[in-house]
Every structure is written in C-alpha cells, then in structure tokens.
Amino acid sequence: GQQLNQSPQSMFIQEGEDVSMNCTSSSIFNTWLWYKQDPGEGPVLLIALYKAGELTSNGRLTAQFGITRKDSFLNISASIPSDVGIYFCAGQLSYGNEKLTFGTGTRLTIIP
Amino acid sequence: NAGVMQNPRHLVRRRGQEARLRCSPMKGHSHVYWYRQLPEEGLKFMVYLQKENIIDESGMPKERFSAEFPKEGPSILRIQQVVRGDSAAYFCASSPSGSSEQFFGPGTRLTVL
C-alpha cells in the first residue's frame, strides 16, 4: 500500500525560529492535508491542498502541494510555544469522500 | 457547533471481552471514518461508512472487528474477544458530502489487560 514518509522525524528548535518539514510518497496523491496532534487529543486540520503546485497559508503556516504530486511541504514561521506537537501529513488518491493515508509524523519541540 | 464526539474517552477491557466504541459526527456530516493509532505511530485507516452503508472496509481486520452507522444514533466500532494487541487509540472522523476535509474526535484509548 501507499506509504508517506515525513522528515525530519523530530525537531528541536528555539522559540521564534522558522520550521520546515516535508512529506514524500511512493505514489501520486491528488489531495494533501496537514494535521497537528497534541498529546491525548485527536488530529486538528491545519491546511488542505487540492492542486499540484498550490501554495496555501493559514496564519503563520504555509503548505505547498509538490509539482510531482508525490510530496508536500509545511513551513511554520516565528514558532511559539503552542506550536509544540506532532505534525502529520495525509494524502488522498482523489478529491472527496475517501480514506486518508497518514504520514509517520514530525514531532516539534521548542527548547526554552 | 459541536465537533465530533467520541465515547468513552478511555476503555479498559480484559482479554476476551468485547469493546464498543461510539462516534457522533459533526452536525450535517454524513460520512464517518475510523482510524487506529499505535503509540508513536501515524493513524491507520480502518473503515469508511455512510448512514446504513459500509463504503470501504479495506483497513479492517478480517476477524473480530465490525462497524456500523445506523440510520439513527452514533457510529459504533465493535471489537469482539479483545487481545492485548488491540490496545491503541481509536479515532473517528467525519466529513460533509463531497469534501476531502475530515474532522477528528478526541479518540477512545483502549487498554486490554
């Protein structure tokens, strides 16, 4: 089945730094979504991407749908303590109501 | 507008017992998905349901697991004769028709003793 690999696996940064993470797939996806999960909670949707090459922002977060449709990127600018958590990418083979394939996650920690 | 609701939040069962997990989708959402998450891993798809129909159960184990989404009431994920390997967090998500965006509940953490 499809696999989504995220890198880095974990990040240790200082408050105020910018963060970049990516997600790569062995096959094409036509929809990409990014979620954040806090400990003991369910994933929260951050950004959805529907078109190859698309760049979408949500506040300090910016995500891009890769041209090859096999990757996606998430950037966080000027990190703050509440950005701590695990970030997951998720892909769908097409647009609409169908299952999501999740990545392996990137754990973000902010060093005081 | 209430989000996706799941109960119980925590469930402890002994080996061989049955576990029943409930999910109420967001208002106006008719599509429900169940995912399983093991510690330190991503979520794995189990099953996708609409009212009274199972649309995709490609991620469901062949035995002991079943799911339903009746005309009235919440969606239920049932695990019969639980084993220790069933211990995990089970998440439900819902979406409106025609949308890729899935909204997740807080999960049910199942522990099998």
PDB file of C-alpha atoms in Angstrom:
ATOM      1  CA  GLY A   1       0.000   0.000   0.000  1.00  0.00           C
ATOM      2  CA  GLN A   2       0.934   3.657  -0.157  1.00  0.00           C
ATOM      3  CA  GLN A   3       3.456   4.959   2.319  1.00  0.00           C
ATOM      4  CA  LEU A   4       4.054   8.533   3.362  1.00  0.00           C
ATOM      5  CA  ASN A   5       7.419   9.337   4.887  1.00  0.00           C
ATOM      6  CA  GLN A   6       7.882  12.522   6.844  1.00  0.00           C
ATOM      7  CA  SER A   7      11.134  14.247   7.668  1.00  0.00           C
ATOM      8  CA  PRO A   8      12.572  15.172   9.942  1.00  0.00           C
ATOM      9  CA  GLN A   9      11.201  12.676  12.442  1.00  0.00           C
ATOM     10  CA  SER A  10      11.736  15.219  15.233  1.00  0.00           C
ATOM     11  CA  MET A  11      12.864  18.807  15.559  1.00  0.00           C
ATOM     12  CA  PHE A  12      14.234  20.760  18.494  1.00  0.00           C
ATOM     13  CA  ILE A  13      14.102  24.493  17.932  1.00  0.00           C
ATOM     14  CA  GLN A  14      14.084  27.751  19.868  1.00  0.00           C
ATOM     15  CA  GLU A  15      11.066  29.981  20.097  1.00  0.00           C
ATOM     16  CA  GLY A  16      10.955  32.417  17.199  1.00  0.00           C
ATOM     17  CA  GLU A  17      12.692  30.126  14.707  1.00  0.00           C
ATOM     18  CA  ASP A  18      11.141  29.085  11.423  1.00  0.00           C
ATOM     19  CA  VAL A  19      10.330  25.396  10.843  1.00  0.00           C
ATOM     20  CA  SER A  20      10.254  23.346   7.657  1.00  0.00           C
ATOM     21  CA  MET A  21       9.098  19.773   7.271  1.00  0.00           C
ATOM     22  CA  ASN A  22       8.181  17.612   4.325  1.00  0.00           C
ATOM     23  CA  CYS A  23       6.248  14.549   3.334  1.00  0.00           C
ATOM     24  CA  THR A  24       7.086  12.224   0.441  1.00  0.00           C
ATOM     25  CA  SER A  25       5.119   9.439  -1.134  1.00  0.00           C
ATOM     26  CA  SER A  26       5.941   6.415  -3.247  1.00  0.00           C
ATOM     27  CA  SER A  27       2.865   7.156  -5.363  1.00  0.00           C
ATOM     28  CA  ILE A  28       0.769  10.093  -6.513  1.00  0.00           C
ATOM     29  CA  PHE A  29      -1.818  11.742  -4.307  1.00  0.00           C
ATOM     30  CA  ASN A  30      -4.310  14.281  -5.603  1.00  0.00           C
ATOM     31  CA  THR A  31      -5.202  15.846  -2.266  1.00  0.00           C
ATOM     32  CA  TRP A  32      -2.866  16.654   0.621  1.00  0.00           C
ATOM     33  CA  LEU A  33      -3.817  17.678   4.147  1.00  0.00           C
ATOM     34  CA  TRP A  34      -1.738  18.695   7.145  1.00  0.00           C
ATOM     35  CA  TYR A  35      -2.827  17.980  10.726  1.00  0.00           C
ATOM     36  CA  LYS A  36      -1.434  18.778  14.183  1.00  0.00           C
ATOM     37  CA  GLN A  37      -1.929  16.438  17.120  1.00  0.00           C
ATOM     38  CA  ASP A  38      -1.453  17.361  20.765  1.00  0.00           C
ATOM     39  CA  PRO A  39      -0.881  14.656  23.405  1.00  0.00           C
ATOM     40  CA  GLY A  40      -4.067  12.795  24.265  1.00  0.00           C
ATOM     41  CA  GLU A  41      -6.095  14.561  21.580  1.00  0.00           C
ATOM     42  CA  GLY A  42      -7.278  13.940  18.042  1.00  0.00           C
ATOM     43  CA  PRO A  43      -5.600  15.489  14.977  1.00  0.00           C
ATOM     44  CA  VAL A  44      -6.675  19.029  14.098  1.00  0.00           C
ATOM     45  CA  LEU A  45      -6.835  20.048  10.440  1.00  0.00           C
ATOM     46  CA  LEU A  46      -4.418  22.870   9.582  1.00  0.00           C
ATOM     47  CA  ILE A  47      -4.341  23.170   5.791  1.00  0.00           C
ATOM     48  CA  ALA A  48      -5.820  21.352   2.779  1.00  0.00           C
ATOM     49  CA  LEU A  49      -4.236  21.379  -0.701  1.00  0.00           C
ATOM     50  CA  TYR A  50      -6.038  20.345  -3.879  1.00  0.00           C
ATOM     51  CA  LYS A  51      -3.849  21.286  -6.848  1.00  0.00           C
ATOM     52  CA  ALA A  52      -0.259  20.484  -7.837  1.00  0.00           C
ATOM     53  CA  GLY A  53       1.965  23.491  -7.207  1.00  0.00           C
ATOM     54  CA  GLU A  54      -0.606  25.127  -4.918  1.00  0.00           C
ATOM     55  CA  LEU A  55       0.731  27.258  -2.063  1.00  0.00           C
ATOM     56  CA  THR A  56      -1.718  27.887   0.798  1.00  0.00           C
ATOM     57  CA  SER A  57      -1.302  29.842   4.033  1.00  0.00           C
ATOM     58  CA  ASN A  58      -3.107  29.746   7.356  1.00  0.00           C
ATOM     59  CA  GLY A  59      -1.664  32.419   9.623  1.00  0.00           C
ATOM     60  CA  ARG A  60       1.994  31.555  10.290  1.00  0.00           C
ATOM     61  CA  LEU A  61       1.623  28.230   8.483  1.00  0.00           C
ATOM     62  CA  THR A  62       2.289  27.777   4.772  1.00  0.00           C
ATOM     63  CA  ALA A  63       1.944  24.498   2.908  1.00  0.00           C
ATOM     64  CA  GLN A  64       2.744  23.524  -0.655  1.00  0.00           C
ATOM     65  CA  PHE A  65       1.471  20.747  -2.887  1.00  0.00           C
ATOM     66  CA  GLY A  66       4.508  19.408  -4.776  1.00  0.00           C
ATOM     67  CA  ILE A  67       4.575  19.583  -8.571  1.00  0.00           C
ATOM     68  CA  THR A  68       5.163  15.836  -8.896  1.00  0.00           C
ATOM     69  CA  ARG A  69       2.125  15.194  -6.648  1.00  0.00           C
ATOM     70  CA  LYS A  70       4.325  12.864  -4.621  1.00  0.00           C
ATOM     71  CA  ASP A  71       5.303  15.356  -1.943  1.00  0.00           C
ATOM     72  CA  SER A  72       4.134  18.238   0.209  1.00  0.00           C
ATOM     73  CA  PHE A  73       5.832  20.745   2.483  1.00  0.00           C
ATOM     74  CA  LEU A  74       4.815  22.616   5.628  1.00  0.00           C
ATOM     75  CA  ASN A  75       6.524  25.728   6.959  1.00  0.00           C
ATOM     76  CA  ILE A  76       5.868  27.440  10.275  1.00  0.00           C
ATOM     77  CA  SER A  77       7.239  30.944  10.712  1.00  0.00           C
ATOM     78  CA  ALA A  78       8.268  32.524  14.017  1.00  0.00           C
ATOM     79  CA  SER A  79       7.435  29.497  16.162  1.00  0.00           C
ATOM     80  CA  ILE A  80       5.675  29.954  19.511  1.00  0.00           C
ATOM     81  CA  PRO A  81       5.266  27.530  22.438  1.00  0.00           C
ATOM     82  CA  SER A  82       1.799  26.389  21.351  1.00  0.00           C
ATOM     83  CA  ASP A  83       3.286  25.055  18.096  1.00  0.00           C
ATOM     84  CA  VAL A  84       4.667  22.102  20.072  1.00  0.00           C
ATOM     85  CA  GLY A  85       3.101  18.834  18.985  1.00  0.00           C
ATOM     86  CA  ILE A  86       3.188  16.208  16.257  1.00  0.00           C
ATOM     87  CA  TYR A  87       2.506  17.244  12.669  1.00  0.00           C
ATOM     88  CA  PHE A  88       1.075  14.709  10.245  1.00  0.00           C
ATOM     89  CA  CYS A  89       0.638  14.903   6.510  1.00  0.00           C
ATOM     90  CA  ALA A  90      -2.183  12.919   4.951  1.00  0.00           C
ATOM     91  CA  GLY A  91      -2.942  12.123   1.333  1.00  0.00           C
ATOM     92  CA  GLN A  92      -5.961  11.124  -0.680  1.00  0.00           C
ATOM     93  CA  LEU A  93      -5.852   9.448  -4.066  1.00  0.00           C
ATOM     94  CA  SER A  94      -8.646  11.699  -5.316  1.00  0.00           C
ATOM     95  CA  TYR A  95     -10.777  14.585  -4.072  1.00  0.00           C
ATOM     96  CA  GLY A  96     -13.849  13.914  -1.958  1.00  0.00           C
ATOM     97  CA  ASN A  97     -15.037  11.343   0.492  1.00  0.00           C
ATOM     98  CA  GLU A  98     -12.438   8.637   0.798  1.00  0.00           C
ATOM     99  CA  LYS A  99      -9.830   7.358   3.235  1.00  0.00           C
ATOM    100  CA  LEU A 100      -6.730   9.288   4.249  1.00  0.00           C
ATOM    101  CA  THR A 101      -3.242   7.783   4.240  1.00  0.00           C
ATOM    102  CA  PHE A 102      -1.214   9.338   7.058  1.00  0.00           C
ATOM    103  CA  GLY A 103       2.488  10.058   7.259  1.00  0.00           C
ATOM    104  CA  THR A 104       4.827   8.976  10.029  1.00  0.00           C
ATOM    105  CA  GLY A 105       4.743  12.363  11.781  1.00  0.00           C
ATOM    106  CA  THR A 106       7.207  15.112  12.730  1.00  0.00           C
ATOM    107  CA  ARG A 107       7.483  15.860  16.440  1.00  0.00           C
ATOM    108  CA  LEU A 108       8.204  19.533  17.156  1.00  0.00           C
ATOM    109  CA  THR A 109       9.769  20.528  20.474  1.00  0.00           C
ATOM    110  CA  ILE A 110      10.628  24.085  21.488  1.00  0.00           C
ATOM    111  CA  ILE A 111      13.684  24.482  23.661  1.00  0.00           C
ATOM    112  CA  PRO A 112      13.302  27.183  26.316  1.00  0.00           C
TER     113      PRO A 112
ATOM    114  CA  ASN B   1     -21.489  23.801  16.626  1.00  0.00           C
ATOM    115  CA  ALA B   2     -20.238  20.736  18.474  1.00  0.00           C
ATOM    116  CA  GLY B   3     -17.334  18.816  16.983  1.00  0.00           C
ATOM    117  CA  VAL B   4     -17.005  15.082  16.538  1.00  0.00           C
ATOM    118  CA  MET B   5     -17.811  13.323  19.795  1.00  0.00           C
ATOM    119  CA  GLN B   6     -16.426  10.005  20.915  1.00  0.00           C
ATOM    120  CA  ASN B   7     -17.111   7.974  23.994  1.00  0.00           C
ATOM    121  CA  PRO B   8     -15.820   6.621  26.139  1.00  0.00           C
ATOM    122  CA  ARG B   9     -12.514   8.514  26.152  1.00  0.00           C
ATOM    123  CA  HIS B  10     -10.825   5.644  27.969  1.00  0.00           C
ATOM    124  CA  LEU B  11     -11.857   1.991  27.988  1.00  0.00           C
ATOM    125  CA  VAL B  12     -10.244  -0.879  29.866  1.00  0.00           C
ATOM    126  CA  ARG B  13     -11.100  -4.441  28.941  1.00  0.00           C
ATOM    127  CA  ARG B  14      -9.752  -7.871  29.890  1.00  0.00           C
ATOM    128  CA  ARG B  15      -8.698 -10.291  27.189  1.00  0.00           C
ATOM    129  CA  GLY B  16     -11.710 -11.993  25.650  1.00  0.00           C
ATOM    130  CA  GLN B  17     -14.209  -9.219  26.451  1.00  0.00           C
ATOM    131  CA  GLU B  18     -15.977  -7.017  23.933  1.00  0.00           C
ATOM    132  CA  ALA B  19     -15.155  -3.343  23.320  1.00  0.00           C
ATOM    133  CA  ARG B  20     -17.744  -0.976  21.923  1.00  0.00           C
ATOM    134  CA  LEU B  21     -16.655   2.486  20.781  1.00  0.00           C
ATOM    135  CA  ARG B  22     -19.101   5.217  19.822  1.00  0.00           C
ATOM    136  CA  CYS B  23     -18.790   8.187  17.490  1.00  0.00           C
ATOM    137  CA  SER B  24     -21.226  11.018  16.807  1.00  0.00           C
ATOM    138  CA  PRO B  25     -20.241  13.002  13.696  1.00  0.00           C
ATOM    139  CA  MET B  26     -20.411  16.764  13.387  1.00  0.00           C
ATOM    140  CA  LYS B  27     -23.854  18.143  12.619  1.00  0.00           C
ATOM    141  CA  GLY B  28     -24.530  17.955   8.905  1.00  0.00           C
ATOM    142  CA  HIS B  29     -21.811  15.355   8.248  1.00  0.00           C
ATOM    143  CA  SER B  30     -22.979  12.058   6.818  1.00  0.00           C
ATOM    144  CA  HIS B  31     -19.582  10.398   6.277  1.00  0.00           C
ATOM    145  CA  VAL B  32     -17.724   8.676   9.110  1.00  0.00           C
ATOM    146  CA  TYR B  33     -14.232   7.197   9.142  1.00  0.00           C
ATOM    147  CA  TRP B  34     -12.455   5.130  11.808  1.00  0.00           C
ATOM    148  CA  TYR B  35      -8.679   5.118  12.274  1.00  0.00           C
ATOM    149  CA  ARG B  36      -6.349   3.332  14.714  1.00  0.00           C
ATOM    150  CA  GLN B  37      -3.161   4.807  16.162  1.00  0.00           C
ATOM    151  CA  LEU B  38      -0.480   2.838  17.957  1.00  0.00           C
ATOM    152  CA  PRO B  39       1.947   4.729  20.252  1.00  0.00           C
ATOM    153  CA  GLU B  40       4.494   6.821  18.360  1.00  0.00           C
ATOM    154  CA  GLU B  41       2.882   5.993  15.004  1.00  0.00           C
ATOM    155  CA  GLY B  42       0.617   7.666  12.482  1.00  0.00           C
ATOM    156  CA  LEU B  43      -3.065   6.917  12.062  1.00  0.00           C
ATOM    157  CA  LYS B  44      -4.085   3.870  10.040  1.00  0.00           C
ATOM    158  CA  PHE B  45      -7.403   3.789   8.184  1.00  0.00           C
ATOM    159  CA  MET B  46      -9.867   1.097   9.219  1.00  0.00           C
ATOM    160  CA  VAL B  47     -13.313   1.726   7.725  1.00  0.00           C
ATOM    161  CA  TYR B  48     -15.455   4.367   5.987  1.00  0.00           C
ATOM    162  CA  LEU B  49     -19.224   4.414   6.454  1.00  0.00           C
ATOM    163  CA  GLN B  50     -22.242   6.392   5.408  1.00  0.00           C
ATOM    164  CA  LYS B  51     -25.658   6.005   7.009  1.00  0.00           C
ATOM    165  CA  GLU B  52     -26.542   2.290   6.927  1.00  0.00           C
ATOM    166  CA  ASN B  53     -23.727   1.518   4.474  1.00  0.00           C
ATOM    167  CA  ILE B  54     -20.117   0.398   4.698  1.00  0.00           C
ATOM    168  CA  ILE B  55     -18.310   2.091   1.807  1.00  0.00           C
ATOM    169  CA  ASP B  56     -14.709   0.963   2.338  1.00  0.00           C
ATOM    170  CA  GLU B  57     -13.558  -1.579   4.922  1.00  0.00           C
ATOM    171  CA  SER B  58     -10.173  -2.283   3.369  1.00  0.00           C
ATOM    172  CA  GLY B  59      -8.362  -1.466   6.638  1.00  0.00           C
ATOM    173  CA  MET B  60     -10.482  -3.605   8.944  1.00  0.00           C
ATOM    174  CA  PRO B  61      -9.033  -6.819  10.338  1.00  0.00           C
ATOM    175  CA  LYS B  62     -10.944  -9.768   8.891  1.00  0.00           C
ATOM    176  CA  GLU B  63     -11.997 -11.175  12.246  1.00  0.00           C
ATOM    177  CA  ARG B  64     -13.396  -9.766  15.495  1.00  0.00           C
ATOM    178  CA  PHE B  65     -13.839  -6.187  14.186  1.00  0.00           C
ATOM    179  CA  SER B  66     -17.079  -4.726  12.873  1.00  0.00           C
ATOM    180  CA  ALA B  67     -18.530  -1.264  12.338  1.00  0.00           C
ATOM    181  CA  GLU B  68     -21.936   0.218  11.740  1.00  0.00           C
ATOM    182  CA  PHE B  69     -23.523   3.618  11.227  1.00  0.00           C
ATOM    183  CA  PRO B  70     -27.271   3.165  11.720  1.00  0.00           C
ATOM    184  CA  LYS B  71     -29.978   5.458  10.430  1.00  0.00           C
ATOM    185  CA  GLU B  72     -30.430   6.815  13.934  1.00  0.00           C
ATOM    186  CA  GLY B  73     -27.699   7.154  16.526  1.00  0.00           C
ATOM    187  CA  PRO B  74     -23.917   7.119  16.576  1.00  0.00           C
ATOM    188  CA  SER B  75     -21.490   5.026  14.591  1.00  0.00           C
ATOM    189  CA  ILE B  76     -20.211   2.017  16.538  1.00  0.00           C
ATOM    190  CA  LEU B  77     -16.878   0.224  16.220  1.00  0.00           C
ATOM    191  CA  ARG B  78     -17.104  -3.173  17.876  1.00  0.00           C
ATOM    192  CA  ILE B  79     -14.164  -5.374  18.786  1.00  0.00           C
ATOM    193  CA  GLN B  80     -15.040  -8.864  19.963  1.00  0.00           C
ATOM    194  CA  GLN B  81     -12.791 -11.072  22.098  1.00  0.00           C
ATOM    195  CA  VAL B  82     -10.170  -8.362  22.541  1.00  0.00           C
ATOM    196  CA  VAL B  83      -6.480  -9.247  22.709  1.00  0.00           C
ATOM    197  CA  ARG B  84      -3.554  -7.215  24.040  1.00  0.00           C
ATOM    198  CA  GLY B  85      -2.590  -6.195  20.519  1.00  0.00           C
ATOM    199  CA  ASP B  86      -5.880  -4.306  20.204  1.00  0.00           C
ATOM    200  CA  SER B  87      -4.648  -1.746  22.742  1.00  0.00           C
ATOM    201  CA  ALA B  88      -4.468   1.542  20.837  1.00  0.00           C
ATOM    202  CA  ALA B  89      -6.143   4.898  20.346  1.00  0.00           C
ATOM    203  CA  TYR B  90      -9.161   4.710  18.043  1.00  0.00           C
ATOM    204  CA  PHE B  91     -10.175   7.891  16.279  1.00  0.00           C
ATOM    205  CA  CYS B  92     -13.333   8.739  14.442  1.00  0.00           C
ATOM    206  CA  ALA B  93     -13.533  11.474  11.806  1.00  0.00           C
ATOM    207  CA  SER B  94     -16.436  12.928   9.880  1.00  0.00           C
ATOM    208  CA  SER B  95     -16.802  14.969   6.729  1.00  0.00           C
ATOM    209  CA  PRO B  96     -19.614  16.566   4.739  1.00  0.00           C
ATOM    210  CA  SER B  97     -20.535  15.152   1.343  1.00  0.00           C
ATOM    211  CA  GLY B  98     -18.094  15.975  -1.432  1.00  0.00           C
ATOM    212  CA  SER B  99     -15.324  17.169   0.879  1.00  0.00           C
ATOM    213  CA  SER B 100     -11.831  15.816   1.479  1.00  0.00           C
ATOM    214  CA  GLU B 101     -11.579  17.577   4.836  1.00  0.00           C
ATOM    215  CA  GLN B 102     -12.007  15.174   7.722  1.00  0.00           C
ATOM    216  CA  PHE B 103     -12.534  16.419  11.258  1.00  0.00           C
ATOM    217  CA  PHE B 104     -11.433  14.192  14.091  1.00  0.00           C
ATOM    218  CA  GLY B 105     -12.831  13.421  17.503  1.00  0.00           C
ATOM    219  CA  PRO B 106     -10.735  13.205  20.678  1.00  0.00           C
ATOM    220  CA  GLY B 107     -10.355   9.434  20.389  1.00  0.00           C
ATOM    221  CA  THR B 108     -11.003   6.429  22.597  1.00  0.00           C
ATOM    222  CA  ARG B 109      -7.967   4.911  24.264  1.00  0.00           C
ATOM    223  CA  LEU B 110      -8.459   1.176  24.625  1.00  0.00           C
ATOM    224  CA  THR B 111      -6.327  -0.769  27.067  1.00  0.00           C
ATOM    225  CA  VAL B 112      -6.557  -4.552  27.113  1.00  0.00           C
ATOM    226  CA  LEU B 113      -5.299  -6.182  30.293  1.00  0.00           C
TER     227      LEU B 113
END
